[in-house]
Coordinates of C-alpha atoms and ligand atoms in Angstrom, one line a residue:
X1 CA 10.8 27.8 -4.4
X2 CA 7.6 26.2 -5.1
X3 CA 8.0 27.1 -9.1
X4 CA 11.4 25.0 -9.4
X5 CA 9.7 22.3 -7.8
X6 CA 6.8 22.3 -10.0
X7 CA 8.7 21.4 -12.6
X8 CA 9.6 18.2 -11.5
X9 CA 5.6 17.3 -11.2
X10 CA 4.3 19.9 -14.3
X11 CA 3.4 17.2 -16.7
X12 CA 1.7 14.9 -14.5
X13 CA -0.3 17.5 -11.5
X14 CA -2.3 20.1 -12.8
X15 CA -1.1 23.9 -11.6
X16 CA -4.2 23.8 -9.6
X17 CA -3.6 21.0 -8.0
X18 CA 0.4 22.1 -7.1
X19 CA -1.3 24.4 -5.8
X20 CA -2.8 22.6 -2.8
X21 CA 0.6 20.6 -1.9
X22 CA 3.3 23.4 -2.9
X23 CA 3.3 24.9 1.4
X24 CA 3.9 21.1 2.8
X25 CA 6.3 20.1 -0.2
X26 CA 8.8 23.9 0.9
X27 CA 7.8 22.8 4.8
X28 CA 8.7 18.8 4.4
X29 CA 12.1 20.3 2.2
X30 CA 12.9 22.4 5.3
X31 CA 12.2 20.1 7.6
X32 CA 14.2 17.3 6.0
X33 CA 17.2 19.7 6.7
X34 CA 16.6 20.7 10.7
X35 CA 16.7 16.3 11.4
X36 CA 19.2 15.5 8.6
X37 CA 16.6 13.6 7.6
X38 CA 16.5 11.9 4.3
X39 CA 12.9 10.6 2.1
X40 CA 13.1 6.8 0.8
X41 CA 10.1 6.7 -1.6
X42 CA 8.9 3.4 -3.5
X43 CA 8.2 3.5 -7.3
X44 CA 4.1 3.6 -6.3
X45 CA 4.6 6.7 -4.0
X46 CA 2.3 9.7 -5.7
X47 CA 4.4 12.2 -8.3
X48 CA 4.5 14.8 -5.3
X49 CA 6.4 12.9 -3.2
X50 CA 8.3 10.6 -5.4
X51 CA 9.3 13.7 -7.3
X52 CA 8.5 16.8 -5.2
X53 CA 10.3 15.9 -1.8
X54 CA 12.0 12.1 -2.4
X55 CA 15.8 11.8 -2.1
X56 CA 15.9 8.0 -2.9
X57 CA 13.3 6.6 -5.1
X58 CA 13.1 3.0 -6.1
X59 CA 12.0 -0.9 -6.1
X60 CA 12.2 -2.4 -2.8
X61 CA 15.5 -3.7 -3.8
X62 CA 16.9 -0.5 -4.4
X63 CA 15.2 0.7 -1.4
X64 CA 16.9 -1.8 1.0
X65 CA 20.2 -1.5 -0.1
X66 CA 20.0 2.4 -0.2
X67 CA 18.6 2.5 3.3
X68 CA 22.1 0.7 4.5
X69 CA 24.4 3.3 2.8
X70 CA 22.0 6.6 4.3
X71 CA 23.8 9.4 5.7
X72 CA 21.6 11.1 7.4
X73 CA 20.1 10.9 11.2
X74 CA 16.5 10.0 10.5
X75 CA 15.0 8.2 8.0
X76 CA 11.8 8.4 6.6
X77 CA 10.0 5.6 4.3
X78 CA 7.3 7.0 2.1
X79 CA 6.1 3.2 1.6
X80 CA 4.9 0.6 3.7
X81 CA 5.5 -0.9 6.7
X82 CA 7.8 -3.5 5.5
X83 CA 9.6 -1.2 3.8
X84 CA 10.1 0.5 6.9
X85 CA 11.4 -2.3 8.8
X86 CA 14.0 -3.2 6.5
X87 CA 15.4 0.5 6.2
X88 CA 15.5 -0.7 10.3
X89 CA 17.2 -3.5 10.3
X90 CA 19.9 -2.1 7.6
X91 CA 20.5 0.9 10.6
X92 CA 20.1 0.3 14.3
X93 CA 21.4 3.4 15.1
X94 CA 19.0 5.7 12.7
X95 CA 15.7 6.7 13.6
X96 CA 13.1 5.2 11.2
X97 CA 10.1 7.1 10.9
X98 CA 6.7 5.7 8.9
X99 CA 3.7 8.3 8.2
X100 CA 1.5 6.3 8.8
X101 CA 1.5 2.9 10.8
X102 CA -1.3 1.5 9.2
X103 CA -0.2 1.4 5.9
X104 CA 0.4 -2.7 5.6
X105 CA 0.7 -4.9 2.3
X106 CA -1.7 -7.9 1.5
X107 CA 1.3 -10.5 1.4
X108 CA 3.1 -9.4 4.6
X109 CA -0.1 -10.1 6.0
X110 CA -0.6 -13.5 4.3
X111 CA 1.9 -15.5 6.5
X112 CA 2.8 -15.8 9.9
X113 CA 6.2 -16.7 11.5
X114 CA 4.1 -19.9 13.2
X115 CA 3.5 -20.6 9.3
X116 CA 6.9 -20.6 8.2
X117 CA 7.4 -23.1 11.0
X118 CA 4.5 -25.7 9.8
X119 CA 6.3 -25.2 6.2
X120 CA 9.7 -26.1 7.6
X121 CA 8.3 -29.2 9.1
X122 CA 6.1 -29.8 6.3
X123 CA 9.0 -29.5 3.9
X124 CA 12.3 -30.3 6.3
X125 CA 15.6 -29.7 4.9
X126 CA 14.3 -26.8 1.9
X127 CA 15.5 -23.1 2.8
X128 CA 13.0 -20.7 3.3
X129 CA 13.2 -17.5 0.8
X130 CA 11.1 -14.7 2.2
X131 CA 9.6 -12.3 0.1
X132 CA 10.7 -8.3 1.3
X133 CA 6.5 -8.1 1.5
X134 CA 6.7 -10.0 5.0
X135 CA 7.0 -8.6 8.6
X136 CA 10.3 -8.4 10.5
X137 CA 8.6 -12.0 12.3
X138 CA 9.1 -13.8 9.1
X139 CA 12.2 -12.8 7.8
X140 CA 13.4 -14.0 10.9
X141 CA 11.9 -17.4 10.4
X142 CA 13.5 -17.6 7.1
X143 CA 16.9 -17.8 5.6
X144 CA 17.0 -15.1 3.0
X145 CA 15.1 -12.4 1.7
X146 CA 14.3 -12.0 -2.2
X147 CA 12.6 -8.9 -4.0
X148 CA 10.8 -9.1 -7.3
X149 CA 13.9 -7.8 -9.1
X150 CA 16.0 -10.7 -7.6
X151 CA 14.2 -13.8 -7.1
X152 CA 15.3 -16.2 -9.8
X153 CA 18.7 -15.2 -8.7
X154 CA 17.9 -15.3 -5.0
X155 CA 16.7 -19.1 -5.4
X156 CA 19.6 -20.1 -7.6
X157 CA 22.1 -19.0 -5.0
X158 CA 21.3 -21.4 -3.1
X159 CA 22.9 -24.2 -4.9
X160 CA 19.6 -26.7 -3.7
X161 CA 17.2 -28.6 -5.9
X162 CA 14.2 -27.1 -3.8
X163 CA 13.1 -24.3 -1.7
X164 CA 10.0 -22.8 -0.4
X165 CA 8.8 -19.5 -1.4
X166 CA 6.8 -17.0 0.6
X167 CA 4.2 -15.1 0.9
X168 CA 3.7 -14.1 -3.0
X169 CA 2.0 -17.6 -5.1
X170 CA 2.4 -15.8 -8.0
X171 CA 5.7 -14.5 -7.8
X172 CA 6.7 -17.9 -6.8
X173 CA 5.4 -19.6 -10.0
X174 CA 6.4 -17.0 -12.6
X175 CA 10.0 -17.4 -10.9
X176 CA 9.8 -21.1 -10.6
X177 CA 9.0 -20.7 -15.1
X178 CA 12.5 -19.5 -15.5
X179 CA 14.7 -21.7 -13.0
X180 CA 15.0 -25.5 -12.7
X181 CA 15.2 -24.9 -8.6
X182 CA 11.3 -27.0 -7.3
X183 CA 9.5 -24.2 -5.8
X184 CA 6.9 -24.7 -3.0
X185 CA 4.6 -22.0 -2.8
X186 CA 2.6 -20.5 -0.1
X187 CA -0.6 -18.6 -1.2
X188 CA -0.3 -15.1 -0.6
X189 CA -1.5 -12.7 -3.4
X190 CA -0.9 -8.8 -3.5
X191 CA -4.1 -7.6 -3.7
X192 CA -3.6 -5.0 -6.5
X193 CA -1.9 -7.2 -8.8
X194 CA -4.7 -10.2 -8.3
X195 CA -6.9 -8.0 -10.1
X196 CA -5.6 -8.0 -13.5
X197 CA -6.4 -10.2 -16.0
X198 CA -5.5 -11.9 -19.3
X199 CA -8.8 -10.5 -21.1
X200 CA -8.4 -7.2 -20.3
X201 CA -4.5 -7.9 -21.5
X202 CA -5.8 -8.7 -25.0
X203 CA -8.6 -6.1 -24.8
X204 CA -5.5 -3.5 -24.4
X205 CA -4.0 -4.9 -27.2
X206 CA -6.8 -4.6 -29.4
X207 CA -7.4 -1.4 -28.3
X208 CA -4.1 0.4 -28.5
X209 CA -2.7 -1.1 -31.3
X210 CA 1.3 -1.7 -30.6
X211 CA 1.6 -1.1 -27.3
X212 CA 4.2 -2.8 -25.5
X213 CA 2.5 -4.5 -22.1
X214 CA 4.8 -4.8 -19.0
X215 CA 3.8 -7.1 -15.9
X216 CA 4.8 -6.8 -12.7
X217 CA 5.8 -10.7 -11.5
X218 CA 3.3 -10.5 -8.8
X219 CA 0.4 -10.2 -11.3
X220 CA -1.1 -13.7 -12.0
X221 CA 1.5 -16.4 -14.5
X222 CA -1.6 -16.3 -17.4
X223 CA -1.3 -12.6 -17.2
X224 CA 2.4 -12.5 -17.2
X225 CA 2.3 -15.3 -19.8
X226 CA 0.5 -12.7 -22.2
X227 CA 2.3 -10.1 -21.8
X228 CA 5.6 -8.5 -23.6
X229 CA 8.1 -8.5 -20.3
X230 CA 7.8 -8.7 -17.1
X231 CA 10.0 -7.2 -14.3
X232 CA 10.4 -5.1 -10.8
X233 CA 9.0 -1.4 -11.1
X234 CA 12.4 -0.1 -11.3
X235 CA 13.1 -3.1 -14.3
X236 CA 10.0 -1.5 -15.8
X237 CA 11.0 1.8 -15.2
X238 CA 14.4 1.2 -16.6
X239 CA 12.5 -0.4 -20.0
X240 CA 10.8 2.7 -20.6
X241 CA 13.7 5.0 -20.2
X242 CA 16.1 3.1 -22.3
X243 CA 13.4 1.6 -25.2
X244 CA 11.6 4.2 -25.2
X245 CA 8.2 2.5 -26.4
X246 CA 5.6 4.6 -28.5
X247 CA 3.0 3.1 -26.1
X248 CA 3.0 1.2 -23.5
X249 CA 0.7 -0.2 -20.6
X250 CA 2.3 -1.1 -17.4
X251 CA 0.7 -3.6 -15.5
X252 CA 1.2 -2.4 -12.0
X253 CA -0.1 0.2 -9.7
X254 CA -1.0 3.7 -10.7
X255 CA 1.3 6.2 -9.9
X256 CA 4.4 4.1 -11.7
X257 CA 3.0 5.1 -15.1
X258 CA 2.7 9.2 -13.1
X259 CA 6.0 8.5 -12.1
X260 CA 7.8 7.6 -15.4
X261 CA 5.6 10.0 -17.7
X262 CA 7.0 12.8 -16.4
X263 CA 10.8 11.8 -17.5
X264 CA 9.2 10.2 -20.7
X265 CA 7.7 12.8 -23.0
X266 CA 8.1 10.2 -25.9
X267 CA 5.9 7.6 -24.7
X268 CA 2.2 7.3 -23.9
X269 CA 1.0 5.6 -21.6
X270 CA -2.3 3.6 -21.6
X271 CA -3.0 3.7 -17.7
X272 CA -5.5 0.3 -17.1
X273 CA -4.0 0.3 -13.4
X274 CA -5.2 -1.0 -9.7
X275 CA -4.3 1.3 -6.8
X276 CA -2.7 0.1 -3.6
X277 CA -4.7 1.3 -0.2
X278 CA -2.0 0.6 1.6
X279 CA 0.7 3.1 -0.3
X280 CA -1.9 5.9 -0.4
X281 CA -1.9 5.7 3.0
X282 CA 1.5 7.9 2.7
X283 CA 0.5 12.0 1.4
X284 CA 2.5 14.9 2.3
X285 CA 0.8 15.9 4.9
X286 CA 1.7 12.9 6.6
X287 CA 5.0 13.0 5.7
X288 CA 5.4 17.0 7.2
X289 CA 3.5 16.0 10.7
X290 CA 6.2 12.5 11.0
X291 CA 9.3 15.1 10.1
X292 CA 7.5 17.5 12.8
X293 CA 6.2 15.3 15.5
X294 CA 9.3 12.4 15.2
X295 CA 6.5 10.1 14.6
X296 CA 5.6 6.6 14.1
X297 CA 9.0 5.3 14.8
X298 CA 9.5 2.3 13.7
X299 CA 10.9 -0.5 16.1
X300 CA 11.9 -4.0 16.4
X301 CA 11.6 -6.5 19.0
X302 CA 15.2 -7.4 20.3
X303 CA 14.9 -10.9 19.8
X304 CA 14.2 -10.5 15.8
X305 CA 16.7 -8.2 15.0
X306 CA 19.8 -9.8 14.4
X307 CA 17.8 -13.0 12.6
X308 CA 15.5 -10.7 10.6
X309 CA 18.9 -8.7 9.3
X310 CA 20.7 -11.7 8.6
X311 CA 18.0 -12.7 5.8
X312 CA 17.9 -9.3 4.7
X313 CA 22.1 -9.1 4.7
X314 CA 22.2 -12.4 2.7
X315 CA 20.0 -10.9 -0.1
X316 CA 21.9 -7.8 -0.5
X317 CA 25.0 -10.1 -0.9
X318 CA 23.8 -12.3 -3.5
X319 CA 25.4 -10.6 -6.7
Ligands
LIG1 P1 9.1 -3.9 -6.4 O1 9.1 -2.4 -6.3 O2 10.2 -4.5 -5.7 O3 8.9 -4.4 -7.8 O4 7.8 -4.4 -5.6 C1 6.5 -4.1 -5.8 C2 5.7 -4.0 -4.7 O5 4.6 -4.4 -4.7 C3 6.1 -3.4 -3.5 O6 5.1 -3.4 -2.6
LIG2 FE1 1.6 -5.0 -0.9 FE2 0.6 -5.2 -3.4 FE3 0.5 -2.9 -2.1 FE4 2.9 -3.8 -3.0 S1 1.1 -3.2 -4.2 S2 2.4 -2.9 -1.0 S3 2.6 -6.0 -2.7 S4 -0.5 -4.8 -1.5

């Protein structure tokens, strides 16, 4: 094996360093097979997993509406936790597995069900869009879901002059830029797109002459503001494939650029990137102990399920 599956990772890990993953990639492959399991792996999973043992690989939009078409008896999410619940709620009757419980996101943490509740009275009468990033709690507390790659169309479904956003501030006003829908904002940030910056923008610029800057909507509206396009990681991903820039800097987490270099010999890739904790939580070792052990399954309280679904169902219908 092991030397067909290095070449899906050669031009982003080092031999040596296949080296040290290739026994859990072959056991996790094997394993996948004895659960009819399948490997749901978002766009900021590391090369070896997104490329080594992933089935489905994408944004979390993709990720959601691939987790309700799965055939397969287990499910695993190489992602976070919210992820994992809404590969859940798209399949009662599958057994979700996480690697590793702990891995959270900044936003879902941001907000509170007893939040959305203050905002509804705050604001009575304007639907509540939840962000994906928010726990099974809050999407039941809202009316529909959005992901990065749908938001501007998720708010304009809606057919109201007003709505309230949440968790992500910034994804809120770079979407309210491009609709005439009033957005109210909570003030969740995602902690590794906070970080970036218009300086270091221009100071890429200046740097790498021509290279073609892509922001992630949940990076700050000055950032997004100064840079070329901004979209979901699989809207970035997409750019690259089918532009095929000479350079280009996506401003995002760091194993996108990993994860796209390997397909896209053409382009360089300047790499000023923030990490997320939370996703690195997820390594192969993880992943072979949850296909092992059956563990952490991933459950919901009865009395969220049906609500939570229903704002995740809506979403996925919006075309
Ligand atoms: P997308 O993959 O939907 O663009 O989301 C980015 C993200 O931060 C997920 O945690
Ligand atoms: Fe959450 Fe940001 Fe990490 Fe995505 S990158 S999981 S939004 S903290």
């Amino acid at each position: 094996m092991p030397l067909d599956l290095y070449a899906r990772v050669s031009r982003v890990i080092p031999p040596i360093e296949w080296a040290t993953m290739a026994e859990d990639a072959a056991a996790i492959i094997e394993l996948k097979k004895q659960r009819r399991a399948v490997i749901l792996a978002h766009n900021y999973q590391t090369p070896e997993i997104f490329h080594g043992v992933a089935d489905i690989v994408g944004d979390s939009l993709a990720l959601a509406r691939e987790a309700a078409t799965a055939d397969a008896d287990v499910i695993l999410v190489a992602g976070v936790h919210f992820m994992a619940e809404t590969a859940k709620l798209m399949n009662p009757g599958k057994i979700v597995l996480i690697p590793d419980a702990l891995a959270g996101c900044s936003l879902a943490e941001s907000i509170t069900a007893a939040d959305v509740a203050l905002l509804r009275q705050k604001y009575p009468g304007r639907p509540v869009v939840a962000y994906v990033n928010t726990s099974a709690e809050v999407k039941a507390a809202s009316d529909i879901c959005c992901t990065s790659g749908n938001a501007k169309k998720v708010v304009e479904s809606l057919g109201v002059p007003e709505v309230i956003m949440l968790p992500d501030e910034f994804l809120a006003l770079n979407v309210a830029k491009e609709t005439d829908v009033k957005i109210i904002a909570w003030k969740g940030h995602c902690e590794v797109h906070e970080l970036f910056t218009p300086a270091e923008i221009h100071d890429l610029r200046a740097r790498h002459p021509g290279v073609v800057i892509l922001a992630h909507p949940e990076c700050p509206p000055e950032v997004v503001e100064v840079a070329d396009f901004s979209g979901s990681t699989a809207v970035m991903a997409d750019f690259v494939r089918t532009q095929k820039p000479a350079r280009v800097a996506l401003i995002t987490e760091c194993s996108m650029s990993d994860n796209i270099a390997q397909g896209s010999p053409e382009t360089e890739f300047v790499r000023p990137c923030n990490l997320c904790p939370h996703m690195k939580r997820i390594t192969l070792k993880n992943i072979r102990r949850a296909l092992e052990n059956m563990e952490t399954e991933v459950l919901i309280p009865e009395a969220l399920f049906e609500p939570a679904r229903r704002s995740v169902e809506r979403m996925l219908a919006v075309k």
